Short mmCIF file of C-alpha atoms and ligand atoms in Angstrom, two decimals:
data_model
loop_
_atom_site.label_atom_id
_atom_site.label_comp_id
_atom_site.label_asym_id
_atom_site.label_seq_id
_atom_site.Cartn_x
_atom_site.Cartn_y
_atom_site.Cartn_z
CA MET X 6 -29.85 -23.94 8.50
CA GLN X 7 -32.62 -22.57 6.26
CA GLU X 8 -32.40 -18.82 5.72
CA GLU X 9 -34.24 -16.19 3.67
CA ILE X 10 -31.09 -14.41 2.43
CA VAL X 11 -27.43 -15.30 2.97
CA ILE X 12 -24.71 -12.71 2.33
CA ILE X 13 -21.16 -13.97 1.99
CA GLY X 14 -18.52 -11.40 2.99
CA GLY X 15 -19.02 -8.64 5.56
CA GLY X 16 -16.97 -5.81 4.03
CA VAL X 17 -18.40 -2.64 2.52
CA ALA X 18 -20.76 -4.19 -0.03
CA GLY X 19 -21.96 -7.10 2.14
CA CYS X 20 -22.67 -4.92 5.17
CA ALA X 21 -24.42 -2.25 3.08
CA ALA X 22 -26.68 -4.84 1.40
CA SER X 23 -27.46 -6.57 4.69
CA ILE X 24 -28.42 -3.29 6.42
CA ALA X 25 -30.69 -2.24 3.53
CA LEU X 26 -32.42 -5.64 3.43
CA ALA X 27 -32.87 -5.86 7.20
CA ARG X 28 -34.41 -2.39 7.22
CA LYS X 29 -36.97 -3.67 4.73
CA GLY X 30 -37.89 -6.40 7.21
CA ARG X 31 -35.97 -9.21 5.49
CA SER X 32 -34.28 -11.92 7.49
CA VAL X 33 -30.58 -11.80 6.61
CA THR X 34 -27.59 -13.86 7.65
CA LEU X 35 -24.17 -12.31 6.97
CA ILE X 36 -21.13 -14.58 7.03
CA GLU X 37 -17.72 -12.90 7.49
CA ARG X 38 -14.52 -14.95 7.71
CA GLU X 39 -12.67 -12.55 10.05
CA LEU X 40 -13.62 -12.44 13.72
CA THR X 41 -12.93 -8.68 13.86
CA PRO X 42 -12.17 -6.16 11.07
CA ARG X 43 -8.52 -6.02 10.05
CA HIS X 44 -6.43 -3.61 8.02
CA LYS X 45 -7.15 -3.91 4.29
CA VAL X 46 -5.06 -2.70 1.38
CA CYS X 47 -6.93 0.46 0.43
CA GLY X 48 -6.13 4.15 -0.12
CA GLU X 49 -9.05 4.89 2.26
CA PHE X 50 -10.29 7.82 0.20
CA LEU X 51 -14.07 8.29 0.48
CA SER X 52 -15.59 10.07 -2.50
CA GLY X 53 -18.68 12.27 -2.30
CA GLU X 54 -20.94 9.42 -3.45
CA ALA X 55 -19.48 7.06 -0.85
CA LEU X 56 -20.11 9.66 1.86
CA GLU X 57 -23.73 10.03 0.76
CA ASP X 58 -24.34 6.28 0.76
CA LEU X 59 -22.66 5.85 4.15
CA HIS X 60 -24.74 8.67 5.58
CA ALA X 61 -27.91 6.95 4.30
CA LEU X 62 -26.78 3.77 6.10
CA GLY X 63 -26.49 5.75 9.34
CA ILE X 64 -22.67 5.88 9.35
CA ASP X 65 -21.43 9.26 10.55
CA VAL X 66 -17.83 9.26 9.32
CA ALA X 67 -17.01 12.59 11.01
CA SER X 68 -17.77 11.14 14.45
CA LEU X 69 -15.50 8.20 13.61
CA GLY X 70 -12.61 10.61 13.06
CA ALA X 71 -12.65 10.88 9.25
CA VAL X 72 -10.42 13.62 7.86
CA PRO X 73 -11.98 15.98 5.29
CA ILE X 74 -10.08 15.95 1.99
CA ASN X 75 -10.42 19.11 -0.06
CA TYR X 76 -7.52 18.98 -2.54
CA VAL X 77 -5.96 16.54 -4.93
CA ARG X 78 -2.28 16.73 -5.91
CA LEU X 79 -0.55 14.84 -8.67
CA ALA X 80 3.22 14.45 -8.48
CA ALA X 81 5.59 12.78 -10.91
CA ALA X 82 9.35 12.98 -11.12
CA ARG X 83 10.07 16.61 -10.09
CA ARG X 84 6.71 18.10 -11.07
CA ALA X 85 3.55 18.52 -8.99
CA ALA X 86 0.21 20.26 -9.47
CA GLN X 87 -2.90 20.54 -7.35
CA ALA X 88 -6.59 21.30 -7.71
CA PRO X 89 -9.47 21.64 -5.27
CA LEU X 90 -11.71 18.57 -5.35
CA PRO X 91 -15.02 19.36 -7.04
CA PHE X 92 -16.93 17.30 -4.44
CA PRO X 93 -16.76 16.68 -0.68
CA ALA X 94 -14.44 13.84 0.26
CA ALA X 95 -12.86 12.33 3.36
CA SER X 96 -10.50 9.60 4.47
CA LEU X 97 -11.00 6.98 7.14
CA THR X 98 -9.16 3.74 7.88
CA ARG X 99 -10.91 0.62 6.66
CA LYS X 100 -10.60 -0.95 10.09
CA THR X 101 -12.69 1.86 11.57
CA LEU X 102 -15.14 1.93 8.67
CA ASP X 103 -15.63 -1.86 8.57
CA THR X 104 -16.10 -1.96 12.36
CA ALA X 105 -18.83 0.68 12.11
CA LEU X 106 -20.53 -1.12 9.20
CA ILE X 107 -20.65 -4.49 11.00
CA ALA X 108 -22.02 -2.76 14.12
CA ALA X 109 -24.70 -1.06 12.01
CA ALA X 110 -25.64 -4.42 10.46
CA ILE X 111 -26.03 -6.01 13.90
CA ALA X 112 -28.08 -3.01 15.10
CA ALA X 113 -30.34 -3.38 12.04
CA GLY X 114 -31.13 -6.97 13.05
CA VAL X 115 -28.80 -8.86 10.70
CA GLN X 116 -27.64 -12.23 12.02
CA VAL X 117 -23.86 -11.91 11.76
CA LYS X 118 -21.71 -15.04 11.87
CA ARG X 119 -18.06 -14.08 12.19
CA GLY X 120 -14.76 -15.87 12.39
CA VAL X 121 -15.50 -18.62 9.89
CA GLY X 122 -15.36 -18.36 6.10
CA VAL X 123 -17.50 -19.91 3.39
CA ARG X 124 -15.61 -22.76 1.74
CA SER X 125 -18.01 -23.48 -1.10
CA LEU X 126 -21.30 -22.37 -2.58
CA ASP X 127 -23.48 -24.82 -4.48
CA ARG X 128 -26.88 -24.89 -6.13
CA THR X 129 -29.06 -27.67 -4.69
CA GLY X 130 -31.77 -29.61 -6.50
CA THR X 131 -34.46 -27.54 -4.79
CA ASN X 132 -33.27 -24.23 -6.26
CA GLN X 133 -31.58 -23.29 -3.05
CA TRP X 134 -28.05 -21.99 -2.55
CA GLN X 135 -26.05 -23.95 -0.04
CA ALA X 136 -23.05 -22.29 1.60
CA THR X 137 -20.67 -24.69 3.32
CA LEU X 138 -18.47 -23.08 5.94
CA ASP X 139 -14.91 -23.97 6.92
CA ASP X 140 -16.23 -25.56 10.14
CA GLY X 141 -18.47 -27.88 8.07
CA SER X 142 -21.77 -26.17 8.94
CA THR X 143 -24.14 -25.31 6.07
CA TYR X 144 -26.59 -22.50 5.38
CA GLU X 145 -29.32 -22.76 2.72
CA ALA X 146 -31.26 -19.90 1.16
CA PRO X 147 -33.04 -19.19 -2.13
CA THR X 148 -31.12 -15.90 -2.42
CA THR X 149 -27.44 -15.23 -1.85
CA PHE X 150 -25.37 -12.06 -2.22
CA LEU X 151 -21.73 -12.67 -3.07
CA SER X 152 -19.49 -9.95 -1.59
CA THR X 153 -16.15 -11.56 -0.83
CA GLY X 154 -14.20 -8.58 -2.26
CA LYS X 155 -10.76 -9.50 -3.57
CA LEU X 156 -11.08 -13.15 -2.53
CA ASP X 157 -12.79 -15.47 -5.00
CA LEU X 158 -14.96 -18.40 -4.01
CA ARG X 159 -14.10 -21.60 -5.88
CA GLY X 160 -16.31 -21.80 -8.97
CA TYR X 161 -17.03 -18.04 -9.03
CA GLY X 162 -13.54 -16.78 -9.86
CA ARG X 163 -12.68 -13.66 -11.80
CA PRO X 164 -10.15 -13.58 -14.66
CA LYS X 165 -6.43 -13.48 -13.97
CA ASP X 166 -4.67 -10.11 -13.96
CA PRO X 167 -2.19 -9.98 -16.86
CA GLN X 168 -0.23 -7.01 -15.43
CA GLN X 169 0.25 -8.91 -12.16
CA TRP X 170 -0.44 -5.84 -10.04
CA VAL X 171 1.06 -5.76 -6.54
CA ALA X 172 -0.39 -3.38 -3.94
CA PHE X 173 0.89 -2.34 -0.52
CA LYS X 174 -0.39 -0.22 2.33
CA MET X 175 1.60 1.27 5.21
CA TYR X 176 0.71 3.84 7.88
CA TYR X 177 3.21 6.51 8.88
CA ARG X 178 3.58 9.27 11.40
CA VAL X 179 5.21 11.94 9.20
CA SER X 180 7.14 14.94 10.47
CA PRO X 181 5.05 17.89 11.73
CA SER X 182 6.16 20.06 8.79
CA GLN X 183 5.27 17.39 6.20
CA PHE X 184 1.94 16.76 7.94
CA ALA X 185 1.15 20.48 7.78
CA ASP X 186 2.22 20.62 4.13
CA LEU X 187 0.12 17.57 3.17
CA ALA X 188 -2.81 19.15 5.02
CA ASP X 189 -6.25 18.25 3.60
CA ALA X 190 -4.98 16.76 0.34
CA SER X 191 -4.93 13.38 -1.29
CA GLU X 192 -1.66 13.10 -3.20
CA LEU X 193 -1.16 10.76 -6.11
CA THR X 194 2.44 10.00 -7.11
CA LEU X 195 2.93 8.58 -10.61
CA TYR X 196 5.52 6.09 -11.87
CA ALA X 197 6.29 4.26 -15.08
CA GLY X 198 4.36 1.16 -14.02
CA GLY X 199 2.09 2.25 -11.21
CA TYR X 200 1.05 4.92 -8.78
CA GLY X 201 0.90 5.64 -5.08
CA GLY X 202 -1.45 7.63 -2.88
CA ILE X 203 -0.65 9.44 0.32
CA GLN X 204 -3.22 11.13 2.54
CA PRO X 205 -3.99 11.83 6.19
CA VAL X 206 -6.35 9.49 8.06
CA GLU X 207 -7.64 9.64 11.64
CA ASP X 208 -5.43 9.98 14.74
CA GLY X 209 -2.77 12.00 12.91
CA MET X 210 -1.66 9.03 10.81
CA VAL X 211 -0.87 9.10 7.10
CA ASN X 212 -1.81 6.29 4.73
CA PHE X 213 0.61 5.43 1.93
CA CYS X 214 -0.89 2.93 -0.48
CA CYS X 215 0.65 2.00 -3.82
CA VAL X 216 -0.03 -0.33 -6.68
CA VAL X 217 2.61 -1.28 -9.24
CA GLN X 218 2.98 -3.74 -12.06
CA ARG X 219 5.12 -6.76 -11.23
CA SER X 220 7.76 -5.57 -13.74
CA TYR X 221 8.28 -2.35 -11.69
CA PHE X 222 8.35 -4.37 -8.45
CA ALA X 223 10.92 -6.72 -10.05
CA ARG X 224 13.13 -3.75 -10.96
CA ALA X 225 12.96 -2.82 -7.26
CA GLY X 226 14.22 -6.27 -6.25
CA LEU X 227 10.82 -7.78 -5.34
CA ARG X 228 11.06 -6.40 -1.80
CA TRP X 229 9.06 -3.69 -0.02
CA GLU X 230 12.18 -1.82 1.14
CA GLY X 231 13.53 -1.78 -2.42
CA LEU X 232 10.19 -0.68 -3.84
CA LEU X 233 9.87 2.18 -1.37
CA ALA X 234 13.42 3.33 -2.14
CA LYS X 235 12.78 3.17 -5.90
CA MET X 236 9.51 5.06 -5.63
CA GLN X 237 11.20 7.80 -3.61
CA HIS X 238 14.06 7.94 -6.11
CA ASP X 239 11.65 8.15 -9.06
CA CYS X 240 9.43 10.74 -7.36
CA PRO X 241 11.29 13.11 -5.00
CA HIS X 242 7.92 14.48 -3.84
CA LEU X 243 7.31 11.16 -2.06
CA ALA X 244 10.85 11.20 -0.64
CA MET X 245 10.14 14.65 0.77
CA ARG X 246 6.88 13.48 2.38
CA LEU X 247 8.52 10.45 3.99
CA THR X 248 11.64 12.23 5.29
CA GLY X 249 11.82 11.35 8.97
CA ALA X 250 8.53 9.42 8.81
CA GLU X 251 7.93 6.64 11.33
CA PRO X 252 6.27 3.46 10.00
CA LEU X 253 3.35 2.47 12.24
CA LEU X 254 2.87 -1.14 11.14
CA HIS X 255 5.44 -3.87 11.74
CA LYS X 256 5.33 -4.56 7.98
CA PRO X 257 3.13 -3.34 5.13
CA ILE X 258 0.05 -5.27 4.16
CA ALA X 259 -0.04 -6.46 0.57
CA VAL X 260 -2.34 -7.87 -2.05
CA THR X 261 -1.54 -9.23 -5.52
CA HIS X 262 -3.39 -10.05 -8.72
CA ILE X 263 -6.04 -7.33 -8.85
CA PRO X 264 -8.27 -7.84 -11.90
CA TYR X 265 -8.70 -4.15 -12.76
CA GLY X 266 -11.43 -3.56 -15.32
CA PHE X 267 -13.32 -6.74 -14.40
CA MET X 268 -17.11 -6.52 -14.71
CA ARG X 269 -19.15 -9.66 -14.10
CA ARG X 270 -21.14 -10.52 -17.20
CA THR X 271 -23.55 -13.14 -15.91
CA THR X 272 -24.70 -14.91 -12.81
CA GLU X 273 -27.25 -17.56 -11.86
CA ASP X 274 -30.77 -17.15 -10.51
CA GLY X 275 -30.76 -16.03 -6.89
CA LEU X 276 -27.06 -15.06 -6.82
CA TYR X 277 -26.44 -11.28 -6.79
CA CYS X 278 -22.73 -10.36 -7.10
CA ILE X 279 -21.78 -7.01 -5.56
CA GLY X 280 -18.71 -4.91 -4.69
CA ASP X 281 -15.41 -6.14 -6.14
CA GLN X 282 -17.23 -9.34 -7.10
CA ALA X 283 -19.30 -7.22 -9.54
CA ALA X 284 -16.68 -4.75 -10.80
CA VAL X 285 -13.09 -3.70 -10.03
CA ILE X 286 -12.23 -0.09 -10.88
CA PRO X 287 -8.60 1.11 -11.06
CA SER X 288 -7.66 2.15 -7.54
CA PHE X 289 -6.41 5.65 -8.41
CA THR X 290 -10.02 6.81 -9.00
CA GLY X 291 -10.74 6.36 -5.27
CA ASP X 292 -14.16 5.09 -6.31
CA GLY X 293 -14.04 1.40 -5.27
CA ILE X 294 -15.87 1.86 -1.96
CA SER X 295 -18.44 4.01 -3.67
CA ILE X 296 -18.98 1.29 -6.30
CA ALA X 297 -19.27 -1.35 -3.58
CA LEU X 298 -21.99 0.74 -1.90
CA HIS X 299 -23.72 1.51 -5.19
CA THR X 300 -23.78 -2.12 -6.37
CA ALA X 301 -25.12 -3.21 -2.97
CA ARG X 302 -27.89 -0.62 -3.09
CA SER X 303 -28.84 -1.50 -6.69
CA ALA X 304 -28.80 -5.25 -6.02
CA VAL X 305 -31.10 -4.80 -3.01
CA ALA X 306 -33.47 -2.66 -5.10
CA ALA X 307 -33.43 -5.28 -7.86
CA TYR X 308 -34.10 -8.12 -5.41
CA LEU X 309 -36.93 -6.27 -3.66
CA GLY X 310 -38.37 -5.25 -7.03
CA GLY X 311 -38.43 -8.85 -8.25
CA GLU X 312 -35.67 -8.41 -10.84
CA THR X 313 -33.77 -11.65 -11.32
CA ALA X 314 -30.06 -11.77 -10.54
CA PRO X 315 -28.99 -12.43 -14.17
CA VAL X 316 -31.00 -9.41 -15.40
CA PHE X 317 -29.60 -7.23 -12.60
CA GLN X 318 -26.01 -8.30 -13.30
CA SER X 319 -26.14 -7.61 -17.03
CA LYS X 320 -27.91 -4.23 -16.54
CA LEU X 321 -25.28 -3.21 -13.99
CA ARG X 322 -22.48 -4.13 -16.36
CA ALA X 323 -24.02 -2.20 -19.25
CA ALA X 324 -24.47 0.90 -17.07
CA MET X 325 -20.88 0.83 -15.79
CA LEU X 326 -19.06 -0.21 -18.94
CA PRO X 327 -18.23 3.18 -20.58
CA GLN X 328 -16.93 4.81 -17.40
CA MET X 329 -14.98 1.72 -16.36
CA ARG X 330 -13.23 1.63 -19.72
CA LEU X 331 -12.40 5.33 -19.43
CA ALA X 332 -10.98 4.80 -15.95
CA GLU X 333 -8.87 1.90 -17.22
CA ALA X 334 -7.49 3.92 -20.13
CA ALA X 335 -6.69 6.79 -17.76
CA ALA X 336 -4.96 4.45 -15.31
CA ASN X 337 -2.76 3.07 -18.08
CA GLY X 338 -2.12 6.56 -19.47
CA LEU X 339 -1.25 8.13 -16.11
CA SER X 340 1.80 5.99 -15.71
CA ASN X 341 3.24 6.75 -19.13
CA ALA X 342 5.81 9.47 -19.66
CA PHE X 343 3.55 11.74 -21.67
CA ALA X 344 0.91 11.85 -18.96
CA ARG X 345 3.52 12.55 -16.33
CA ALA X 346 4.80 15.43 -18.41
CA VAL X 347 1.36 17.04 -18.66
CA LEU X 348 0.22 16.89 -15.04
CA PRO X 349 -1.99 20.00 -15.19
CA PHE X 350 -3.95 18.46 -18.06
CA CYS X 351 -4.30 15.19 -16.13
CA LEU X 352 -5.64 17.13 -13.17
CA ARG X 353 -8.23 18.79 -15.37
CA VAL X 354 -9.71 15.47 -16.53
CA TRP X 355 -9.28 13.71 -13.21
CA PRO X 356 -10.99 13.29 -10.79
CA GLY X 357 -14.15 14.73 -12.34
CA ALA X 358 -14.11 12.39 -15.33
CA MET X 359 -13.34 9.26 -13.37
CA ARG X 360 -16.28 9.19 -11.03
CA VAL X 361 -18.14 6.11 -12.15
CA THR X 362 -20.83 6.13 -9.51
CA ALA X 363 -21.47 9.82 -10.00
CA ARG X 364 -22.30 9.08 -13.62
CA LEU X 365 -24.52 6.19 -12.62
CA THR X 366 -26.46 8.04 -10.00
CA ARG X 367 -26.55 11.65 -11.15
CA VAL X 368 -27.58 13.40 -14.29
CA THR X 369 -25.38 16.45 -13.92
CA GLN X 370 -21.72 16.65 -13.06
CA PRO X 371 -19.98 19.34 -11.07
CA PRO X 372 -17.67 21.36 -13.34
CA THR X 373 -14.03 20.37 -13.40
CA VAL X 374 -11.72 22.94 -11.90
CA ALA X 375 -8.58 24.52 -13.24
CA PRO X 376 -5.39 23.13 -11.69
CA GLN X 377 -2.97 25.32 -9.80
CA PRO X 378 0.77 24.69 -10.17
CA LEU X 379 2.55 24.23 -6.88
CA PRO X 380 5.21 26.77 -5.94
CA GLY X 381 8.56 25.61 -7.27
C1 LIG D 22 -4.47 -0.69 -3.80
C2 LIG D 22 -5.92 -0.35 -3.62
C3 LIG D 22 -6.27 0.92 -3.22
C4 LIG D 22 -7.64 1.26 -3.10
N1 LIG D 22 -7.95 2.51 -2.69
C5 LIG D 22 -9.26 2.88 -2.61
C6 LIG D 22 -9.62 4.18 -2.16
O1 LIG D 22 -8.78 5.00 -1.79
N2 LIG D 22 -10.96 4.50 -2.15
C7 LIG D 22 -11.91 3.62 -2.54
O2 LIG D 22 -13.09 3.98 -2.56
N3 LIG D 22 -11.60 2.35 -2.91
C8 LIG D 22 -10.31 1.96 -2.95
N4 LIG D 22 -9.99 0.68 -3.30
C9 LIG D 22 -11.04 -0.28 -3.63
C10 LIG D 22 -11.82 -0.76 -2.39
O3 LIG D 22 -10.93 -1.14 -1.37
C11 LIG D 22 -12.68 -1.97 -2.78
O4 LIG D 22 -13.30 -1.72 -4.02
C12 LIG D 22 -13.77 -2.23 -1.73
O5 LIG D 22 -13.19 -2.59 -0.51
C13 LIG D 22 -14.67 -3.37 -2.21
O6 LIG D 22 -15.61 -3.68 -1.20
P1 LIG D 22 -16.14 -5.19 -1.05
O7 LIG D 22 -17.22 -5.15 -0.06
O8 LIG D 22 -16.39 -5.75 -2.40
O9 LIG D 22 -14.87 -5.98 -0.48
P2 LIG D 22 -14.23 -5.90 0.98
O10 LIG D 22 -14.50 -4.61 1.62
O11 LIG D 22 -12.81 -6.32 0.79
O12 LIG D 22 -14.99 -7.01 1.81
C14 LIG D 22 -14.94 -8.37 1.48
C15 LIG D 22 -15.14 -9.15 2.77
O13 LIG D 22 -15.40 -10.52 2.47
C16 LIG D 22 -14.75 -11.32 3.44
N5 LIG D 22 -14.55 -12.63 2.83
C17 LIG D 22 -13.72 -12.96 1.80
N6 LIG D 22 -13.85 -14.26 1.50
C18 LIG D 22 -14.78 -14.76 2.34
C19 LIG D 22 -15.34 -16.06 2.51
N7 LIG D 22 -14.96 -17.09 1.74
N8 LIG D 22 -16.26 -16.24 3.48
C20 LIG D 22 -16.67 -15.20 4.26
N9 LIG D 22 -16.16 -13.96 4.14
C21 LIG D 22 -15.23 -13.74 3.19
C22 LIG D 22 -13.45 -10.58 3.72
O14 LIG D 22 -12.90 -10.94 4.96
C23 LIG D 22 -13.91 -9.12 3.66
O15 LIG D 22 -14.25 -8.60 4.93
C24 LIG D 22 -8.63 0.30 -3.40
C25 LIG D 22 -8.26 -0.99 -3.78
C26 LIG D 22 -6.92 -1.32 -3.88
C27 LIG D 22 -6.54 -2.72 -4.29
#
């Protein structure tokens, strides 16, 4: 089938790009391997920039049940500190968000093909991109957006992850007292070899999402139950939150090998790489969705403005490089003993300093706020 634009991957970045292009009158085909949105490993924190971009796409997160998040807490070993967030934020499950994004793409006139993945992507002799699907059908277009998130297409892979990160997500119904105590906060628990995030999402559920180096996971016996027990032992704050909590999924969902710090250097003519296929920021910043939306918006502007994909990709990388490196250094630092001992200082530099998209899209930054120690 001959198309004007093919977008591979209907998550945050792919849907955002397809909606923006369709609104500009472009004919877009979006190919998404899942028939319906599923749970994804994600902390589900939506930063201020993500909220703005979603609003511009016509997604009203409040009506979808998003929970406003006003505070951030850092907890390590027996210490904890909190600060008000210097920007509006919210949390919403990815299943709900992705469902709304796909619906918005369909409403915008995007041709959405779901339930079959792209197996390969090749350049043809006529300067077209040819996507071959798992069912053998093919789609050809002069322009393709690659937005397959954490999954790499053969031939367009990202580098291996030397730390061998392992990430898990589980939903809980926590006790009424812990739910009231967590309130409108996103809590980050720190470990020597990773971190975890716990925050309320819609329907009274709580999301616990963690990412640890394989060495930490190995010390926990390479099993989820062992990891959860070790994390609670190493950080009693988490143990307190999960006392009497009821898991809401049969088993946690997991993902491995996350190439944190990756930024795509080059691409070929007509192939715009967006979302996690353009850059992967350390998860603790809570900025990945915002970056996915930002890269989609910038790629669409580049395409409509006649900027070639290789020029777009290298400009994007140059713009993001300093903040990505800072986020990486902070992610490594947060899990070392010194950082855990100076939580109030960490709170002062984070989250204000970590907001990559804020730096890309705004000239001024909101001031960072002084942290408040928690009672006890
Ligand atoms: C542990 C962890 C915690 C995180 N927490 C947060 C957080 O709290 N806040 C935040 O902002 N970000 C967070 N992120 C990052 C965020 O989840 C990602 O950056 C974001 O989802 C990237 O969007 P995307 O569109 O690139 O990929 P996705 O949203 O993953 O979408 C990719 C889509 O492509 C589809 N696909 C894949 N392969 C194919 C194929 N071959 N053919 C067709 N379709 C295909 C998939 O099914 C999927 O729907 C976290 C990440 C991790 C790992």
